[in-house]
């Protein structure tokens, strides 16, 4: 499908997350929004995260649903998690965590990409913005998921803001959704606009999360993400959900149901 036609198509399905059964504003899942991709309407879904694991923990369920529905899913890691373990060299950690990311991507049927920044030392400046905008737009994304930038971790802030700039510079050509991680200790001030029911893909998401063996996945899941999935599920009226803040393009803003 040509880009222009696909945009029109996206606009028509853009209540909640385009292309899958999303739950806008805690309403019930609207099945009429769901579809399976044929060759005609495959979406390019890109998820940006600062470190290996952020995309999988933050929205692995949603990514699993997109790939199950036949869409192209790519995960772009800003760093390779170089600073993850003070007992290891950057090179050792990067190599281990790259392998873990590749295993996680296989579980989600996603393609891994690495942006080449360094964990704990990510940069937000003119050159990095240009580099990241190029990299994001080269994927021709219809939808980009990225980290909510109000976060205690500077790398998460940088990942979110670099993606925001790509969206602005592309003239808002793709849908931009923010995901949360470790709300309560990292993500702050996150008020979801959209929810995705992940009840039937929790095991697949777990396989992706637990691929990150160096990150104490059991503890991270038990202490944060299990509770978050269930709390967001309570808000959305389903068993488990992932929550997002959707930055609508201008064309979709001046509308309200029924008018
Ligand atoms: Zn992180």
PDB file of C-alpha atoms and ligand atoms in Angstrom:
ATOM      1  CA  UNK A   1       0.000   0.000   0.000  1.00  0.00           C
ATOM      2  CA  UNK A   2       1.257   3.462  -0.791  1.00  0.00           C
ATOM      3  CA  UNK A   3       2.173   5.641   2.149  1.00  0.00           C
ATOM      4  CA  UNK A   4      -0.641   8.089   1.450  1.00  0.00           C
ATOM      5  CA  UNK A   5      -3.305   5.404   1.288  1.00  0.00           C
ATOM      6  CA  UNK A   6      -1.913   3.806   4.408  1.00  0.00           C
ATOM      7  CA  UNK A   7      -2.149   7.133   6.229  1.00  0.00           C
ATOM      8  CA  UNK A   8      -5.815   7.374   5.314  1.00  0.00           C
ATOM      9  CA  UNK A   9      -6.308   3.845   6.488  1.00  0.00           C
ATOM     10  CA  UNK A  10      -4.542   4.607   9.754  1.00  0.00           C
ATOM     11  CA  UNK A  11      -6.643   7.686  10.304  1.00  0.00           C
ATOM     12  CA  UNK A  12      -9.777   5.618   9.949  1.00  0.00           C
ATOM     13  CA  UNK A  13      -8.616   3.134  12.548  1.00  0.00           C
ATOM     14  CA  UNK A  14      -6.916   5.559  14.838  1.00  0.00           C
ATOM     15  CA  UNK A  15      -9.231   5.426  17.831  1.00  0.00           C
ATOM     16  CA  UNK A  16      -6.940   3.826  20.334  1.00  0.00           C
ATOM     17  CA  UNK A  17      -3.970   2.024  18.894  1.00  0.00           C
ATOM     18  CA  UNK A  18      -4.308   1.619  15.170  1.00  0.00           C
ATOM     19  CA  UNK A  19      -4.500  -1.880  13.866  1.00  0.00           C
ATOM     20  CA  UNK A  20      -5.173  -3.915  16.986  1.00  0.00           C
ATOM     21  CA  UNK A  21      -8.006  -4.131  19.469  1.00  0.00           C
ATOM     22  CA  UNK A  22      -7.141  -1.201  21.664  1.00  0.00           C
ATOM     23  CA  UNK A  23      -9.135   0.111  24.555  1.00  0.00           C
ATOM     24  CA  UNK A  24      -9.398   3.870  24.381  1.00  0.00           C
ATOM     25  CA  UNK A  25      -9.949   5.670  27.663  1.00  0.00           C
ATOM     26  CA  UNK A  26     -10.699   2.615  29.755  1.00  0.00           C
ATOM     27  CA  UNK A  27     -13.693   1.665  27.647  1.00  0.00           C
ATOM     28  CA  UNK A  28     -14.312  -1.887  26.516  1.00  0.00           C
ATOM     29  CA  UNK A  29     -12.141  -3.305  23.785  1.00  0.00           C
ATOM     30  CA  UNK A  30     -13.664  -2.344  20.477  1.00  0.00           C
ATOM     31  CA  UNK A  31     -13.346  -5.426  18.295  1.00  0.00           C
ATOM     32  CA  UNK A  32     -14.238  -3.444  15.186  1.00  0.00           C
ATOM     33  CA  UNK A  33     -10.803  -1.844  15.439  1.00  0.00           C
ATOM     34  CA  UNK A  34      -8.968  -5.119  15.208  1.00  0.00           C
ATOM     35  CA  UNK A  35      -7.799  -6.662  11.980  1.00  0.00           C
ATOM     36  CA  UNK A  36      -5.298  -9.106  10.692  1.00  0.00           C
ATOM     37  CA  UNK A  37      -2.744  -7.809   8.296  1.00  0.00           C
ATOM     38  CA  UNK A  38      -2.859  -9.008   4.750  1.00  0.00           C
ATOM     39  CA  UNK A  39      -0.038  -8.086   2.431  1.00  0.00           C
ATOM     40  CA  UNK A  40      -2.010  -4.910   1.703  1.00  0.00           C
ATOM     41  CA  UNK A  41      -2.152  -3.429   5.151  1.00  0.00           C
ATOM     42  CA  UNK A  42       0.970  -4.468   7.011  1.00  0.00           C
ATOM     43  CA  UNK A  43       2.027  -1.794   9.456  1.00  0.00           C
ATOM     44  CA  UNK A  44       5.620  -0.966  10.341  1.00  0.00           C
ATOM     45  CA  UNK A  45       5.722  -0.870  14.114  1.00  0.00           C
ATOM     46  CA  UNK A  46       8.876   0.482  15.751  1.00  0.00           C
ATOM     47  CA  UNK A  47       9.599   0.400  19.459  1.00  0.00           C
ATOM     48  CA  UNK A  48      12.409   2.548  20.869  1.00  0.00           C
ATOM     49  CA  UNK A  49      13.997   1.807  24.237  1.00  0.00           C
ATOM     50  CA  UNK A  50      17.086   3.026  26.054  1.00  0.00           C
ATOM     51  CA  UNK A  51      18.323  -0.393  27.187  1.00  0.00           C
ATOM     52  CA  UNK A  52      17.751  -4.013  26.210  1.00  0.00           C
ATOM     53  CA  UNK A  53      14.652  -4.989  28.198  1.00  0.00           C
ATOM     54  CA  UNK A  54      12.889  -1.617  28.317  1.00  0.00           C
ATOM     55  CA  UNK A  55      10.728  -2.263  25.234  1.00  0.00           C
ATOM     56  CA  UNK A  56       9.969  -5.846  26.269  1.00  0.00           C
ATOM     57  CA  UNK A  57       8.941  -4.974  29.833  1.00  0.00           C
ATOM     58  CA  UNK A  58       7.168  -1.758  28.812  1.00  0.00           C
ATOM     59  CA  UNK A  59       5.130  -3.003  25.877  1.00  0.00           C
ATOM     60  CA  UNK A  60       6.175  -6.557  24.975  1.00  0.00           C
ATOM     61  CA  UNK A  61       2.541  -7.691  25.085  1.00  0.00           C
ATOM     62  CA  UNK A  62       1.448  -5.064  22.587  1.00  0.00           C
ATOM     63  CA  UNK A  63       4.399  -5.859  20.301  1.00  0.00           C
ATOM     64  CA  UNK A  64       3.524  -9.563  20.499  1.00  0.00           C
ATOM     65  CA  UNK A  65      -0.036  -8.736  19.402  1.00  0.00           C
ATOM     66  CA  UNK A  66       1.203  -6.726  16.436  1.00  0.00           C
ATOM     67  CA  UNK A  67       3.537  -9.459  15.245  1.00  0.00           C
ATOM     68  CA  UNK A  68       0.866 -12.139  15.758  1.00  0.00           C
ATOM     69  CA  UNK A  69      -1.471 -10.043  13.610  1.00  0.00           C
ATOM     70  CA  UNK A  70       1.122 -10.099  10.818  1.00  0.00           C
ATOM     71  CA  UNK A  71       2.650  -6.630  11.131  1.00  0.00           C
ATOM     72  CA  UNK A  72       6.376  -5.820  10.945  1.00  0.00           C
ATOM     73  CA  UNK A  73       7.819  -5.178  14.395  1.00  0.00           C
ATOM     74  CA  UNK A  74      11.270  -3.672  14.953  1.00  0.00           C
ATOM     75  CA  UNK A  75      12.884  -2.857  18.287  1.00  0.00           C
ATOM     76  CA  UNK A  76      15.471  -0.080  18.295  1.00  0.00           C
ATOM     77  CA  UNK A  77      17.717  -0.152  21.364  1.00  0.00           C
ATOM     78  CA  UNK A  78      19.509   3.121  22.008  1.00  0.00           C
ATOM     79  CA  UNK A  79      22.335   1.308  23.860  1.00  0.00           C
ATOM     80  CA  UNK A  80      23.461  -2.278  24.408  1.00  0.00           C
ATOM     81  CA  UNK A  81      23.258  -2.042  28.212  1.00  0.00           C
ATOM     82  CA  UNK A  82      27.011  -1.531  28.565  1.00  0.00           C
ATOM     83  CA  UNK A  83      26.862  -0.216  32.149  1.00  0.00           C
ATOM     84  CA  UNK A  84      24.554  -2.924  33.462  1.00  0.00           C
ATOM     85  CA  UNK A  85      27.037  -4.702  35.724  1.00  0.00           C
ATOM     86  CA  UNK A  86      29.886  -2.982  37.595  1.00  0.00           C
ATOM     87  CA  UNK A  87      31.709  -6.331  37.805  1.00  0.00           C
ATOM     88  CA  UNK A  88      31.904  -6.601  34.017  1.00  0.00           C
ATOM     89  CA  UNK A  89      33.570  -4.511  31.332  1.00  0.00           C
ATOM     90  CA  UNK A  90      31.370  -2.505  28.989  1.00  0.00           C
ATOM     91  CA  UNK A  91      32.327  -4.845  26.152  1.00  0.00           C
ATOM     92  CA  UNK A  92      31.349  -7.959  28.140  1.00  0.00           C
ATOM     93  CA  UNK A  93      27.997  -6.533  29.203  1.00  0.00           C
ATOM     94  CA  UNK A  94      27.250  -5.240  25.715  1.00  0.00           C
ATOM     95  CA  UNK A  95      27.908  -8.644  24.226  1.00  0.00           C
ATOM     96  CA  UNK A  96      25.781 -10.494  26.808  1.00  0.00           C
ATOM     97  CA  UNK A  97      22.906  -8.078  26.624  1.00  0.00           C
ATOM     98  CA  UNK A  98      22.922  -7.928  22.832  1.00  0.00           C
ATOM     99  CA  UNK A  99      22.457 -11.699  22.830  1.00  0.00           C
ATOM    100  CA  UNK A 100      19.630 -11.412  25.365  1.00  0.00           C
ATOM    101  CA  UNK A 101      17.937  -8.759  23.217  1.00  0.00           C
ATOM    102  CA  UNK A 102      18.180 -11.027  20.188  1.00  0.00           C
ATOM    103  CA  UNK A 103      16.540 -13.892  22.108  1.00  0.00           C
ATOM    104  CA  UNK A 104      13.790 -11.529  23.309  1.00  0.00           C
ATOM    105  CA  UNK A 105      13.187 -10.298  19.766  1.00  0.00           C
ATOM    106  CA  UNK A 106      12.888 -13.853  18.507  1.00  0.00           C
ATOM    107  CA  UNK A 107      10.197 -14.492  21.149  1.00  0.00           C
ATOM    108  CA  UNK A 108       8.268 -11.462  19.862  1.00  0.00           C
ATOM    109  CA  UNK A 109       9.038 -12.080  16.198  1.00  0.00           C
ATOM    110  CA  UNK A 110      10.694  -8.654  16.077  1.00  0.00           C
ATOM    111  CA  UNK A 111      13.832  -7.381  14.381  1.00  0.00           C
ATOM    112  CA  UNK A 112      16.489  -5.929  16.739  1.00  0.00           C
ATOM    113  CA  UNK A 113      18.368  -2.738  15.836  1.00  0.00           C
ATOM    114  CA  UNK A 114      20.971  -0.842  17.871  1.00  0.00           C
ATOM    115  CA  UNK A 115      21.513   2.919  17.709  1.00  0.00           C
ATOM    116  CA  UNK A 116      25.078   2.873  19.052  1.00  0.00           C
ATOM    117  CA  UNK A 117      24.802   5.132  22.110  1.00  0.00           C
ATOM    118  CA  UNK A 118      26.394   4.120  25.438  1.00  0.00           C
ATOM    119  CA  UNK A 119      24.413   3.035  28.512  1.00  0.00           C
ATOM    120  CA  UNK A 120      24.602   5.597  31.331  1.00  0.00           C
ATOM    121  CA  UNK A 121      26.097   8.161  29.012  1.00  0.00           C
ATOM    122  CA  UNK A 122      23.439   8.783  26.371  1.00  0.00           C
ATOM    123  CA  UNK A 123      23.510  12.132  24.654  1.00  0.00           C
ATOM    124  CA  UNK A 124      20.766  14.499  23.628  1.00  0.00           C
ATOM    125  CA  UNK A 125      22.113  17.106  21.240  1.00  0.00           C
ATOM    126  CA  UNK A 126      21.824  18.313  17.662  1.00  0.00           C
ATOM    127  CA  UNK A 127      23.954  15.554  16.147  1.00  0.00           C
ATOM    128  CA  UNK A 128      22.211  12.783  18.102  1.00  0.00           C
ATOM    129  CA  UNK A 129      18.812  14.174  17.174  1.00  0.00           C
ATOM    130  CA  UNK A 130      19.710  14.176  13.487  1.00  0.00           C
ATOM    131  CA  UNK A 131      21.174  10.675  13.706  1.00  0.00           C
ATOM    132  CA  UNK A 132      18.133   9.267  15.536  1.00  0.00           C
ATOM    133  CA  UNK A 133      15.593  11.002  13.293  1.00  0.00           C
ATOM    134  CA  UNK A 134      17.331   9.456  10.280  1.00  0.00           C
ATOM    135  CA  UNK A 135      17.411   6.018  11.882  1.00  0.00           C
ATOM    136  CA  UNK A 136      13.748   6.121  12.930  1.00  0.00           C
ATOM    137  CA  UNK A 137      12.482   7.417   9.581  1.00  0.00           C
ATOM    138  CA  UNK A 138      14.576   4.829   7.703  1.00  0.00           C
ATOM    139  CA  UNK A 139      12.251   2.208   9.202  1.00  0.00           C
ATOM    140  CA  UNK A 140       9.253   3.965   7.573  1.00  0.00           C
ATOM    141  CA  UNK A 141       7.255   3.549  10.767  1.00  0.00           C
ATOM    142  CA  UNK A 142       3.484   3.845  10.911  1.00  0.00           C
ATOM    143  CA  UNK A 143       3.585   3.616  14.693  1.00  0.00           C
ATOM    144  CA  UNK A 144       6.409   4.373  17.127  1.00  0.00           C
ATOM    145  CA  UNK A 145       6.383   3.332  20.765  1.00  0.00           C
ATOM    146  CA  UNK A 146       8.931   5.027  22.978  1.00  0.00           C
ATOM    147  CA  UNK A 147       9.783   5.663  26.609  1.00  0.00           C
ATOM    148  CA  UNK A 148       7.892   8.282  28.582  1.00  0.00           C
ATOM    149  CA  UNK A 149      10.575  10.927  29.143  1.00  0.00           C
ATOM    150  CA  UNK A 150       9.538  11.965  32.656  1.00  0.00           C
ATOM    151  CA  UNK A 151      11.619   9.255  34.270  1.00  0.00           C
ATOM    152  CA  UNK A 152      14.291   8.950  36.943  1.00  0.00           C
ATOM    153  CA  UNK A 153      16.712   7.357  34.455  1.00  0.00           C
ATOM    154  CA  UNK A 154      18.433   9.860  32.165  1.00  0.00           C
ATOM    155  CA  UNK A 155      18.799   7.304  29.346  1.00  0.00           C
ATOM    156  CA  UNK A 156      15.007   6.818  29.377  1.00  0.00           C
ATOM    157  CA  UNK A 157      14.519  10.584  29.158  1.00  0.00           C
ATOM    158  CA  UNK A 158      16.888  10.723  26.192  1.00  0.00           C
ATOM    159  CA  UNK A 159      15.195   7.813  24.369  1.00  0.00           C
ATOM    160  CA  UNK A 160      11.793   9.501  24.728  1.00  0.00           C
ATOM    161  CA  UNK A 161      12.960  12.939  23.660  1.00  0.00           C
ATOM    162  CA  UNK A 162      14.968  11.734  20.648  1.00  0.00           C
ATOM    163  CA  UNK A 163      11.828   9.936  19.428  1.00  0.00           C
ATOM    164  CA  UNK A 164       9.712  13.037  20.029  1.00  0.00           C
ATOM    165  CA  UNK A 165      12.052  15.086  17.863  1.00  0.00           C
ATOM    166  CA  UNK A 166      11.867  12.497  15.072  1.00  0.00           C
ATOM    167  CA  UNK A 167       8.071  12.754  15.231  1.00  0.00           C
ATOM    168  CA  UNK A 168       8.131  16.566  15.120  1.00  0.00           C
ATOM    169  CA  UNK A 169      10.701  16.677  12.313  1.00  0.00           C
ATOM    170  CA  UNK A 170       8.796  14.137  10.235  1.00  0.00           C
ATOM    171  CA  UNK A 171       5.799  16.448  10.438  1.00  0.00           C
ATOM    172  CA  UNK A 172       4.042  13.933  12.711  1.00  0.00           C
ATOM    173  CA  UNK A 173       4.058  11.309   9.997  1.00  0.00           C
ATOM    174  CA  UNK A 174       3.643   8.374  12.376  1.00  0.00           C
ATOM    175  CA  UNK A 175       1.583   7.641  15.453  1.00  0.00           C
ATOM    176  CA  UNK A 176       3.601   8.276  18.614  1.00  0.00           C
ATOM    177  CA  UNK A 177       2.828   6.317  21.768  1.00  0.00           C
ATOM    178  CA  UNK A 178       4.716   6.472  25.053  1.00  0.00           C
ATOM    179  CA  UNK A 179       5.039   3.423  27.289  1.00  0.00           C
ATOM    180  CA  UNK A 180       5.878   3.236  30.979  1.00  0.00           C
ATOM    181  CA  UNK A 181       8.524   1.235  32.862  1.00  0.00           C
ATOM    182  CA  UNK A 182       8.696   0.611  36.622  1.00  0.00           C
ATOM    183  CA  UNK A 183       6.037   3.186  37.409  1.00  0.00           C
ATOM    184  CA  UNK A 184       6.542   4.227  41.019  1.00  0.00           C
ATOM    185  CA  UNK A 185      10.330   4.157  40.826  1.00  0.00           C
ATOM    186  CA  UNK A 186      11.261   5.220  37.283  1.00  0.00           C
ATOM    187  CA  UNK A 187       8.309   6.462  35.185  1.00  0.00           C
ATOM    188  CA  UNK A 188       6.605   9.490  36.773  1.00  0.00           C
ATOM    189  CA  UNK A 189       3.489  11.535  36.023  1.00  0.00           C
ATOM    190  CA  UNK A 190       2.139   9.014  33.501  1.00  0.00           C
ATOM    191  CA  UNK A 191      -1.574   9.400  32.737  1.00  0.00           C
ATOM    192  CA  UNK A 192      -2.548   6.811  30.103  1.00  0.00           C
ATOM    193  CA  UNK A 193      -4.770   7.693  27.178  1.00  0.00           C
ATOM    194  CA  UNK A 194      -4.905   4.182  25.678  1.00  0.00           C
ATOM    195  CA  UNK A 195      -4.795   0.590  26.898  1.00  0.00           C
ATOM    196  CA  UNK A 196      -4.114  -2.717  25.158  1.00  0.00           C
ATOM    197  CA  UNK A 197      -5.528  -5.958  26.539  1.00  0.00           C
ATOM    198  CA  UNK A 198      -2.525  -8.291  26.849  1.00  0.00           C
ATOM    199  CA  UNK A 199      -4.301 -11.078  28.794  1.00  0.00           C
ATOM    200  CA  UNK A 200      -3.755 -13.673  26.074  1.00  0.00           C
ATOM    201  CA  UNK A 201      -0.124 -12.822  25.305  1.00  0.00           C
ATOM    202  CA  UNK A 202       1.268 -12.660  28.834  1.00  0.00           C
ATOM    203  CA  UNK A 203       3.294 -15.849  28.413  1.00  0.00           C
ATOM    204  CA  UNK A 204       4.844 -14.613  25.189  1.00  0.00           C
ATOM    205  CA  UNK A 205       5.670 -11.303  26.837  1.00  0.00           C
ATOM    206  CA  UNK A 206       7.196 -13.192  29.765  1.00  0.00           C
ATOM    207  CA  UNK A 207       9.421 -15.161  27.396  1.00  0.00           C
ATOM    208  CA  UNK A 208      10.724 -11.841  26.013  1.00  0.00           C
ATOM    209  CA  UNK A 209      11.180 -10.296  29.475  1.00  0.00           C
ATOM    210  CA  UNK A 210      12.836 -13.385  30.904  1.00  0.00           C
ATOM    211  CA  UNK A 211      15.316 -13.504  28.013  1.00  0.00           C
ATOM    212  CA  UNK A 212      17.074 -10.706  29.909  1.00  0.00           C
ATOM    213  CA  UNK A 213      18.678 -13.054  32.396  1.00  0.00           C
ATOM    214  CA  UNK A 214      21.293 -10.518  33.518  1.00  0.00           C
ATOM    215  CA  UNK A 215      18.482  -8.156  34.644  1.00  0.00           C
ATOM    216  CA  UNK A 216      16.978 -10.307  37.423  1.00  0.00           C
ATOM    217  CA  UNK A 217      13.784 -10.714  35.408  1.00  0.00           C
ATOM    218  CA  UNK A 218      11.860 -12.691  38.027  1.00  0.00           C
ATOM    219  CA  UNK A 219      12.402  -9.993  40.631  1.00  0.00           C
ATOM    220  CA  UNK A 220      11.652  -7.170  38.177  1.00  0.00           C
ATOM    221  CA  UNK A 221       8.471  -8.935  37.073  1.00  0.00           C
ATOM    222  CA  UNK A 222       7.287  -9.778  40.595  1.00  0.00           C
ATOM    223  CA  UNK A 223       8.106  -6.368  42.073  1.00  0.00           C
ATOM    224  CA  UNK A 224       6.879  -4.146  39.244  1.00  0.00           C
ATOM    225  CA  UNK A 225       5.490  -5.454  36.002  1.00  0.00           C
ATOM    226  CA  UNK A 226       3.059  -8.102  37.207  1.00  0.00           C
ATOM    227  CA  UNK A 227       1.389  -5.507  39.425  1.00  0.00           C
ATOM    228  CA  UNK A 228       1.489  -2.870  36.673  1.00  0.00           C
ATOM    229  CA  UNK A 229      -0.106  -5.182  34.104  1.00  0.00           C
ATOM    230  CA  UNK A 230      -2.874  -6.080  36.526  1.00  0.00           C
ATOM    231  CA  UNK A 231      -3.424  -2.515  37.740  1.00  0.00           C
ATOM    232  CA  UNK A 232      -3.670  -1.254  34.142  1.00  0.00           C
ATOM    233  CA  UNK A 233      -5.990  -4.190  33.514  1.00  0.00           C
ATOM    234  CA  UNK A 234      -8.244  -3.028  36.356  1.00  0.00           C
ATOM    235  CA  UNK A 235      -8.363   0.439  34.845  1.00  0.00           C
ATOM    236  CA  UNK A 236      -9.245  -0.979  31.430  1.00  0.00           C
ATOM    237  CA  UNK A 237     -11.689  -3.662  32.553  1.00  0.00           C
ATOM    238  CA  UNK A 238      -9.565  -6.631  31.491  1.00  0.00           C
ATOM    239  CA  UNK A 239      -7.264  -9.050  33.279  1.00  0.00           C
ATOM    240  CA  UNK A 240      -3.973  -7.490  32.193  1.00  0.00           C
ATOM    241  CA  UNK A 241      -3.148  -4.459  30.086  1.00  0.00           C
ATOM    242  CA  UNK A 242      -0.353  -2.218  28.926  1.00  0.00           C
ATOM    243  CA  UNK A 243      -0.969   1.497  29.046  1.00  0.00           C
ATOM    244  CA  UNK A 244       0.120   4.289  26.720  1.00  0.00           C
ATOM    245  CA  UNK A 245       0.082   8.022  26.242  1.00  0.00           C
ATOM    246  CA  UNK A 246      -0.812   8.764  22.632  1.00  0.00           C
ATOM    247  CA  UNK A 247       0.424  12.009  21.112  1.00  0.00           C
ATOM    248  CA  UNK A 248      -2.162  12.630  18.442  1.00  0.00           C
ATOM    249  CA  UNK A 249      -1.182  14.312  15.201  1.00  0.00           C
ATOM    250  CA  UNK A 250      -2.889  17.670  14.772  1.00  0.00           C
ATOM    251  CA  UNK A 251      -5.407  16.288  12.311  1.00  0.00           C
ATOM    252  CA  UNK A 252      -6.802  13.973  14.989  1.00  0.00           C
ATOM    253  CA  UNK A 253      -6.968  16.445  17.845  1.00  0.00           C
ATOM    254  CA  UNK A 254      -9.925  18.696  17.164  1.00  0.00           C
ATOM    255  CA  UNK A 255     -12.479  15.919  17.368  1.00  0.00           C
ATOM    256  CA  UNK A 256     -14.752  14.459  20.007  1.00  0.00           C
ATOM    257  CA  UNK A 257     -17.154  11.509  19.855  1.00  0.00           C
ATOM    258  CA  UNK A 258     -20.445  12.467  18.201  1.00  0.00           C
ATOM    259  CA  UNK A 259     -19.341  15.815  16.827  1.00  0.00           C
TER     260      UNK A 259
HETATM  261 ZN1  LIG B   1      16.205   1.117  31.003  1.00  0.00          ZN
END
